[in-house]
PDB file of C-alpha atoms in Angstrom:
ATOM      1  CA  GLY S   1      52.301  -7.212-118.157  1.00  0.00           C
ATOM      2  CA  GLU S   2      54.205 -10.400-117.627  1.00  0.00           C
ATOM      3  CA  SER S   3      56.026 -11.297-120.798  1.00  0.00           C
ATOM      4  CA  VAL S   4      56.493 -14.794-119.574  1.00  0.00           C
ATOM      5  CA  GLY S   5      53.890 -17.179-119.119  1.00  0.00           C
ATOM      6  CA  LEU S   6      53.128 -20.816-119.211  1.00  0.00           C
ATOM      7  CA  HIS S   7      50.325 -22.961-121.677  1.00  0.00           C
ATOM      8  CA  LEU S   8      48.888 -24.844-118.865  1.00  0.00           C
ATOM      9  CA  PRO S   9      48.108 -24.098-115.070  1.00  0.00           C
ATOM     10  CA  THR S  10      47.713 -27.655-114.111  1.00  0.00           C
ATOM     11  CA  LEU S  11      49.922 -30.756-115.332  1.00  0.00           C
ATOM     12  CA  SER S  12      48.897 -34.394-114.010  1.00  0.00           C
ATOM     13  CA  VAL S  13      51.552 -37.045-114.969  1.00  0.00           C
ATOM     14  CA  GLN S  14      51.155 -40.662-114.143  1.00  0.00           C
ATOM     15  CA  GLU S  15      54.636 -41.743-111.986  1.00  0.00           C
ATOM     16  CA  GLY S  16      57.498 -42.789-114.328  1.00  0.00           C
ATOM     17  CA  ASP S  17      56.108 -41.003-117.128  1.00  0.00           C
ATOM     18  CA  ASN S  18      57.990 -37.931-118.890  1.00  0.00           C
ATOM     19  CA  SER S  19      56.736 -34.683-118.058  1.00  0.00           C
ATOM     20  CA  ILE S  20      57.040 -31.525-120.143  1.00  0.00           C
ATOM     21  CA  ILE S  21      56.229 -28.259-118.932  1.00  0.00           C
ATOM     22  CA  ASN S  22      55.750 -25.464-121.499  1.00  0.00           C
ATOM     23  CA  CYS S  23      56.330 -21.583-121.512  1.00  0.00           C
ATOM     24  CA  ALA S  24      56.202 -18.714-123.610  1.00  0.00           C
ATOM     25  CA  TYR S  25      57.984 -15.202-123.685  1.00  0.00           C
ATOM     26  CA  SER S  26      57.916 -12.200-125.945  1.00  0.00           C
ATOM     27  CA  ASN S  27      60.882 -10.651-125.345  1.00  0.00           C
ATOM     28  CA  SER S  28      63.530 -10.979-128.155  1.00  0.00           C
ATOM     29  CA  ALA S  29      66.135  -9.366-126.226  1.00  0.00           C
ATOM     30  CA  SER S  30      65.725 -11.921-123.456  1.00  0.00           C
ATOM     31  CA  ASP S  31      69.078 -13.332-122.438  1.00  0.00           C
ATOM     32  CA  TYR S  32      68.728 -15.419-119.639  1.00  0.00           C
ATOM     33  CA  PHE S  33      66.150 -17.742-118.538  1.00  0.00           C
ATOM     34  CA  ILE S  34      65.936 -20.362-115.599  1.00  0.00           C
ATOM     35  CA  TRP S  35      63.192 -22.825-114.376  1.00  0.00           C
ATOM     36  CA  TYR S  36      62.323 -22.865-110.653  1.00  0.00           C
ATOM     37  CA  LYS S  37      60.361 -25.638-108.427  1.00  0.00           C
ATOM     38  CA  GLN S  38      58.397 -24.249-105.895  1.00  0.00           C
ATOM     39  CA  GLU S  39      56.933 -26.941-103.147  1.00  0.00           C
ATOM     40  CA  SER S  40      54.376 -25.907-100.831  1.00  0.00           C
ATOM     41  CA  GLY S  41      55.349 -23.475 -98.031  1.00  0.00           C
ATOM     42  CA  LYS S  42      59.063 -22.850 -99.541  1.00  0.00           C
ATOM     43  CA  GLY S  43      60.887 -20.516-101.443  1.00  0.00           C
ATOM     44  CA  PRO S  44      61.590 -21.203-105.415  1.00  0.00           C
ATOM     45  CA  GLN S  45      64.115 -23.761-105.632  1.00  0.00           C
ATOM     46  CA  PHE S  46      66.729 -23.530-108.901  1.00  0.00           C
ATOM     47  CA  ILE S  47      66.314 -26.140-111.252  1.00  0.00           C
ATOM     48  CA  ILE S  48      68.561 -25.090-114.226  1.00  0.00           C
ATOM     49  CA  ASP S  49      68.872 -22.506-116.117  1.00  0.00           C
ATOM     50  CA  ILE S  50      70.142 -21.633-120.079  1.00  0.00           C
ATOM     51  CA  ARG S  51      71.824 -18.450-122.309  1.00  0.00           C
ATOM     52  CA  SER S  52      69.758 -17.045-125.342  1.00  0.00           C
ATOM     53  CA  ASN S  53      73.196 -18.177-126.986  1.00  0.00           C
ATOM     54  CA  MET S  54      71.974 -22.201-126.268  1.00  0.00           C
ATOM     55  CA  ASP S  55      69.340 -24.273-127.741  1.00  0.00           C
ATOM     56  CA  LYS S  56      69.217 -27.256-124.939  1.00  0.00           C
ATOM     57  CA  ARG S  57      71.090 -27.983-121.744  1.00  0.00           C
ATOM     58  CA  GLN S  58      70.734 -30.983-119.509  1.00  0.00           C
ATOM     59  CA  GLY S  59      70.628 -31.974-115.854  1.00  0.00           C
ATOM     60  CA  GLN S  60      69.857 -34.680-113.772  1.00  0.00           C
ATOM     61  CA  ARG S  61      66.528 -35.959-115.082  1.00  0.00           C
ATOM     62  CA  VAL S  62      66.126 -32.455-116.474  1.00  0.00           C
ATOM     63  CA  THR S  63      66.353 -30.764-119.978  1.00  0.00           C
ATOM     64  CA  VAL S  64      65.828 -27.425-120.887  1.00  0.00           C
ATOM     65  CA  LEU S  65      64.938 -26.401-124.249  1.00  0.00           C
ATOM     66  CA  LEU S  66      64.965 -22.847-126.012  1.00  0.00           C
ATOM     67  CA  ASN S  67      63.274 -22.244-129.140  1.00  0.00           C
ATOM     68  CA  LYS S  68      64.446 -18.638-129.906  1.00  0.00           C
ATOM     69  CA  THR S  69      62.195 -18.490-133.261  1.00  0.00           C
ATOM     70  CA  VAL S  70      58.907 -19.209-131.619  1.00  0.00           C
ATOM     71  CA  LYS S  71      60.213 -17.489-128.163  1.00  0.00           C
ATOM     72  CA  HIS S  72      59.581 -20.663-126.448  1.00  0.00           C
ATOM     73  CA  LEU S  73      61.037 -22.311-123.683  1.00  0.00           C
ATOM     74  CA  SER S  74      60.105 -26.062-122.147  1.00  0.00           C
ATOM     75  CA  LEU S  75      61.460 -28.192-119.184  1.00  0.00           C
ATOM     76  CA  GLN S  76      61.234 -31.839-119.385  1.00  0.00           C
ATOM     77  CA  ILE S  77      61.406 -34.108-116.416  1.00  0.00           C
ATOM     78  CA  ALA S  78      62.318 -37.409-117.177  1.00  0.00           C
ATOM     79  CA  ALA S  79      60.920 -40.501-115.119  1.00  0.00           C
ATOM     80  CA  THR S  80      58.604 -38.258-112.776  1.00  0.00           C
ATOM     81  CA  GLN S  81      58.883 -39.031-109.301  1.00  0.00           C
ATOM     82  CA  PRO S  82      55.998 -38.131-106.484  1.00  0.00           C
ATOM     83  CA  GLY S  83      58.661 -35.563-105.107  1.00  0.00           C
ATOM     84  CA  ASP S  84      58.310 -33.694-108.445  1.00  0.00           C
ATOM     85  CA  SER S  85      55.162 -32.625-106.970  1.00  0.00           C
ATOM     86  CA  ALA S  86      55.101 -28.906-107.136  1.00  0.00           C
ATOM     87  CA  VAL S  87      54.667 -25.194-108.728  1.00  0.00           C
ATOM     88  CA  TYR S  88      57.091 -24.871-111.650  1.00  0.00           C
ATOM     89  CA  PHE S  89      57.976 -21.558-112.685  1.00  0.00           C
ATOM     90  CA  CYS S  90      59.932 -19.900-115.980  1.00  0.00           C
ATOM     91  CA  ALA S  91      61.584 -16.937-115.203  1.00  0.00           C
ATOM     92  CA  GLU S  92      63.521 -14.429-117.879  1.00  0.00           C
ATOM     93  CA  ARG S  93      65.804 -11.323-117.659  1.00  0.00           C
ATOM     94  CA  ARG S  94      64.901  -9.328-120.220  1.00  0.00           C
ATOM     95  CA  ARG S  95      67.881  -7.614-120.997  1.00  0.00           C
ATOM     96  CA  PRO S  96      71.893  -8.571-120.228  1.00  0.00           C
ATOM     97  CA  ASN S  97      73.145  -7.383-116.941  1.00  0.00           C
ATOM     98  CA  ASP S  98      69.863  -6.547-115.820  1.00  0.00           C
ATOM     99  CA  TYR S  99      68.856  -7.489-112.370  1.00  0.00           C
ATOM    100  CA  LYS S 100      65.088  -8.189-112.847  1.00  0.00           C
ATOM    101  CA  LEU S 101      63.444 -11.563-113.188  1.00  0.00           C
ATOM    102  CA  SER S 102      60.206 -11.769-114.981  1.00  0.00           C
ATOM    103  CA  PHE S 103      58.196 -15.052-113.639  1.00  0.00           C
ATOM    104  CA  GLY S 104      55.507 -16.747-115.851  1.00  0.00           C
ATOM    105  CA  ALA S 105      52.239 -17.861-114.173  1.00  0.00           C
ATOM    106  CA  GLY S 106      53.312 -21.122-113.036  1.00  0.00           C
ATOM    107  CA  THR S 107      52.415 -24.987-113.754  1.00  0.00           C
ATOM    108  CA  THR S 108      51.254 -26.920-111.168  1.00  0.00           C
ATOM    109  CA  VAL S 109      52.605 -30.372-111.572  1.00  0.00           C
ATOM    110  CA  THR S 110      50.800 -33.299-110.047  1.00  0.00           C
ATOM    111  CA  VAL S 111      52.328 -36.729-110.097  1.00  0.00           C
ATOM    112  CA  ARG S 112      49.766 -39.899-109.725  1.00  0.00           C
ATOM    113  CA  ALA S 113      51.057 -42.937-107.986  1.00  0.00           C
TER     114      ALA S 113
ATOM    115  CA  ASP R   1      77.297 -21.921 -98.383  1.00  0.00           C
ATOM    116  CA  THR R   2      75.148 -21.546-101.154  1.00  0.00           C
ATOM    117  CA  GLU R   3      71.812 -20.645 -99.048  1.00  0.00           C
ATOM    118  CA  VAL R   4      69.914 -17.487 -98.252  1.00  0.00           C
ATOM    119  CA  THR R   5      68.440 -17.743 -94.597  1.00  0.00           C
ATOM    120  CA  GLN R   6      65.109 -15.625 -93.916  1.00  0.00           C
ATOM    121  CA  THR R   7      63.710 -15.160 -90.293  1.00  0.00           C
ATOM    122  CA  PRO R   8      61.237 -15.523 -89.265  1.00  0.00           C
ATOM    123  CA  LYS R   9      59.772 -17.928 -91.266  1.00  0.00           C
ATOM    124  CA  HIS R  10      56.061 -16.691 -90.234  1.00  0.00           C
ATOM    125  CA  LEU R  11      54.856 -13.461 -88.827  1.00  0.00           C
ATOM    126  CA  VAL R  12      51.739 -12.432 -87.668  1.00  0.00           C
ATOM    127  CA  MET R  13      51.430  -8.724 -86.781  1.00  0.00           C
ATOM    128  CA  GLY R  14      48.472  -5.558 -86.404  1.00  0.00           C
ATOM    129  CA  MET R  15      48.104  -3.139 -88.439  1.00  0.00           C
ATOM    130  CA  THR R  16      49.983  -0.244 -86.126  1.00  0.00           C
ATOM    131  CA  ASN R  17      53.191  -2.771 -85.331  1.00  0.00           C
ATOM    132  CA  LYS R  18      56.272  -2.173 -86.756  1.00  0.00           C
ATOM    133  CA  LYS R  19      58.711  -5.176 -87.277  1.00  0.00           C
ATOM    134  CA  SER R  20      61.579  -6.167 -89.647  1.00  0.00           C
ATOM    135  CA  LEU R  21      61.966  -9.523 -91.747  1.00  0.00           C
ATOM    136  CA  LYS R  22      65.752 -10.268 -91.977  1.00  0.00           C
ATOM    137  CA  CYS R  23      67.707 -11.946 -94.567  1.00  0.00           C
ATOM    138  CA  GLU R  24      71.168 -13.153 -94.443  1.00  0.00           C
ATOM    139  CA  GLN R  25      73.594 -15.106 -97.483  1.00  0.00           C
ATOM    140  CA  HIS R  26      77.410 -15.826 -97.356  1.00  0.00           C
ATOM    141  CA  MET R  27      77.920 -16.426-100.972  1.00  0.00           C
ATOM    142  CA  GLY R  28      79.374 -13.172-102.107  1.00  0.00           C
ATOM    143  CA  HIS R  29      76.092 -11.912-104.167  1.00  0.00           C
ATOM    144  CA  ARG R  30      76.341  -8.390-104.748  1.00  0.00           C
ATOM    145  CA  ALA R  31      72.723  -8.015-105.781  1.00  0.00           C
ATOM    146  CA  MET R  32      70.336  -8.567-103.081  1.00  0.00           C
ATOM    147  CA  TYR R  33      66.283  -8.986-103.417  1.00  0.00           C
ATOM    148  CA  TRP R  34      62.865  -8.525-101.662  1.00  0.00           C
ATOM    149  CA  TYR R  35      60.208 -10.482-103.944  1.00  0.00           C
ATOM    150  CA  LYS R  36      56.292 -10.507-102.882  1.00  0.00           C
ATOM    151  CA  GLN R  37      54.587 -13.667-103.182  1.00  0.00           C
ATOM    152  CA  LYS R  38      50.553 -13.702-102.819  1.00  0.00           C
ATOM    153  CA  ALA R  39      48.993 -17.714-102.778  1.00  0.00           C
ATOM    154  CA  LYS R  40      49.367 -19.415-106.421  1.00  0.00           C
ATOM    155  CA  LYS R  41      50.797 -16.206-108.201  1.00  0.00           C
ATOM    156  CA  PRO R  42      54.063 -16.241-109.395  1.00  0.00           C
ATOM    157  CA  PRO R  43      56.904 -13.859-107.310  1.00  0.00           C
ATOM    158  CA  GLU R  44      56.771  -9.887-107.966  1.00  0.00           C
ATOM    159  CA  LEU R  45      59.881  -7.977-107.435  1.00  0.00           C
ATOM    160  CA  MET R  46      59.701  -5.336-104.844  1.00  0.00           C
ATOM    161  CA  PHE R  47      63.366  -3.982-104.295  1.00  0.00           C
ATOM    162  CA  VAL R  48      66.852  -4.651-105.853  1.00  0.00           C
ATOM    163  CA  TYR R  49      69.949  -3.704-103.774  1.00  0.00           C
ATOM    164  CA  SER R  50      73.680  -3.579-105.761  1.00  0.00           C
ATOM    165  CA  TYR R  51      76.520  -3.363-104.059  1.00  0.00           C
ATOM    166  CA  GLU R  52      74.412  -2.248-100.666  1.00  0.00           C
ATOM    167  CA  LYS R  53      72.735   0.765-102.683  1.00  0.00           C
ATOM    168  CA  LEU R  54      69.203   0.535-103.990  1.00  0.00           C
ATOM    169  CA  SER R  55      69.119  -0.004-107.443  1.00  0.00           C
ATOM    170  CA  ILE R  56      65.140  -0.499-107.859  1.00  0.00           C
ATOM    171  CA  ASN R  57      62.349   0.147-106.025  1.00  0.00           C
ATOM    172  CA  GLU R  58      59.017  -1.049-107.911  1.00  0.00           C
ATOM    173  CA  SER R  59      56.572   0.960-106.716  1.00  0.00           C
ATOM    174  CA  VAL R  60      56.379  -0.397-103.811  1.00  0.00           C
ATOM    175  CA  PRO R  61      54.486   1.734-100.581  1.00  0.00           C
ATOM    176  CA  SER R  62      56.641   3.595 -98.462  1.00  0.00           C
ATOM    177  CA  ARG R  63      55.023   1.530 -95.465  1.00  0.00           C
ATOM    178  CA  PHE R  64      58.056  -1.312 -96.370  1.00  0.00           C
ATOM    179  CA  SER R  65      61.135  -0.211 -95.913  1.00  0.00           C
ATOM    180  CA  PRO R  66      64.124  -1.897 -97.318  1.00  0.00           C
ATOM    181  CA  GLU R  67      67.785  -1.713 -95.735  1.00  0.00           C
ATOM    182  CA  CYS R  68      71.243  -3.203 -96.903  1.00  0.00           C
ATOM    183  CA  PRO R  69      73.213  -3.053 -93.921  1.00  0.00           C
ATOM    184  CA  ASN R  70      76.238  -4.483 -95.310  1.00  0.00           C
ATOM    185  CA  SER R  71      76.874  -7.260 -97.966  1.00  0.00           C
ATOM    186  CA  SER R  72      75.315 -10.127 -96.683  1.00  0.00           C
ATOM    187  CA  LEU R  73      72.340  -8.887 -95.088  1.00  0.00           C
ATOM    188  CA  LEU R  74      69.610  -7.448 -96.387  1.00  0.00           C
ATOM    189  CA  ASN R  75      66.120  -5.854 -93.920  1.00  0.00           C
ATOM    190  CA  LEU R  76      62.609  -5.247 -94.771  1.00  0.00           C
ATOM    191  CA  HIS R  77      61.073  -2.976 -92.309  1.00  0.00           C
ATOM    192  CA  LEU R  78      57.651  -3.056 -92.051  1.00  0.00           C
ATOM    193  CA  HIS R  79      55.067  -0.171 -90.372  1.00  0.00           C
ATOM    194  CA  ALA R  80      51.299   0.361 -90.649  1.00  0.00           C
ATOM    195  CA  LEU R  81      50.766  -2.679 -92.999  1.00  0.00           C
ATOM    196  CA  GLN R  82      47.032  -3.539 -94.505  1.00  0.00           C
ATOM    197  CA  PRO R  83      45.501  -6.996 -94.376  1.00  0.00           C
ATOM    198  CA  GLU R  84      46.183  -7.216 -97.975  1.00  0.00           C
ATOM    199  CA  ASP R  85      49.830  -7.346 -97.510  1.00  0.00           C
ATOM    200  CA  SER R  86      49.504 -10.836 -96.312  1.00  0.00           C
ATOM    201  CA  ALA R  87      51.922 -12.756 -98.547  1.00  0.00           C
ATOM    202  CA  LEU R  88      55.131 -14.447 -98.700  1.00  0.00           C
ATOM    203  CA  TYR R  89      58.283 -12.650 -98.564  1.00  0.00           C
ATOM    204  CA  LEU R  90      61.075 -13.698-100.495  1.00  0.00           C
ATOM    205  CA  CYS R  91      64.519 -12.584-100.482  1.00  0.00           C
ATOM    206  CA  ALA R  92      67.258 -13.671-103.146  1.00  0.00           C
ATOM    207  CA  SER R  93      70.795 -12.970-104.116  1.00  0.00           C
ATOM    208  CA  SER R  94      72.455 -13.104-107.238  1.00  0.00           C
ATOM    209  CA  GLN R  95      75.795 -12.451-108.965  1.00  0.00           C
ATOM    210  CA  GLU R  96      75.563  -8.670-110.553  1.00  0.00           C
ATOM    211  CA  GLY R  97      74.573  -9.358-114.336  1.00  0.00           C
ATOM    212  CA  GLY R  98      76.031 -12.628-114.176  1.00  0.00           C
ATOM    213  CA  TYR R  99      74.546 -16.285-114.977  1.00  0.00           C
ATOM    214  CA  ASP R 100      74.541 -18.314-112.304  1.00  0.00           C
ATOM    215  CA  GLY R 101      71.059 -18.202-111.262  1.00  0.00           C
ATOM    216  CA  TYR R 102      69.405 -16.671-108.385  1.00  0.00           C
ATOM    217  CA  THR R 103      69.267 -18.006-105.011  1.00  0.00           C
ATOM    218  CA  PHE R 104      65.871 -17.582-103.043  1.00  0.00           C
ATOM    219  CA  GLY R 105      65.460 -17.975 -99.522  1.00  0.00           C
ATOM    220  CA  SER R 106      62.618 -20.473 -97.903  1.00  0.00           C
ATOM    221  CA  GLY R 107      60.473 -16.821 -97.318  1.00  0.00           C
ATOM    222  CA  THR R 108      58.373 -15.274 -94.388  1.00  0.00           C
ATOM    223  CA  ARG R 109      54.942 -15.949 -94.244  1.00  0.00           C
ATOM    224  CA  LEU R 110      53.474 -12.464 -93.363  1.00  0.00           C
ATOM    225  CA  THR R 111      49.825 -12.039 -92.169  1.00  0.00           C
ATOM    226  CA  VAL R 112      48.364  -9.207 -90.958  1.00  0.00           C
ATOM    227  CA  VAL R 113      45.334  -9.169 -88.920  1.00  0.00           C
TER     228      VAL R 113
END
């Protein structure tokens, strides 16, 4: 079964508010995590990644937090915009140098105007 | 060039047809992947090629036959598919064992009739 999963299948956010999308993983040996955004009819688009030796990483309007103690990953989107409406997947690489990414179930984010 | 290009974007085929999906990348990535994604589900790994050799086959039925003619190209040959094989087929590439993310193409939307 999957070791990566999201707490909520859907998230509705008011435009301009901050969004937090959560993901739990079960493999303590996982060394690399990626957040993807997938819009309807498109492939997953890389948003941000983080290695297991880090706790936090920031990009443009996005922040990823990694809590290895509780095996929890989150994606924060600042000032959410209508274009942020999509399905968000967390993905985990369970072993260093492994090829396989294991994806969580995904969270559908809907931005309300 | 930072893209993975997939053709065709859409494909409708009968159960007795033979067709091929194509994928191309020019990022110098030495690992290439085929994923299958059903509606409202996360991508599922099918095959991995590393340095043009098949590295992982996730117990995929033989009616799906991958091929890696060179380091930039990846094909997926389809024969005698079933309607339940209808899905979005995604190609991805990455540096082997690296931490630079996995780049996905936009996918081929396959419908088997």
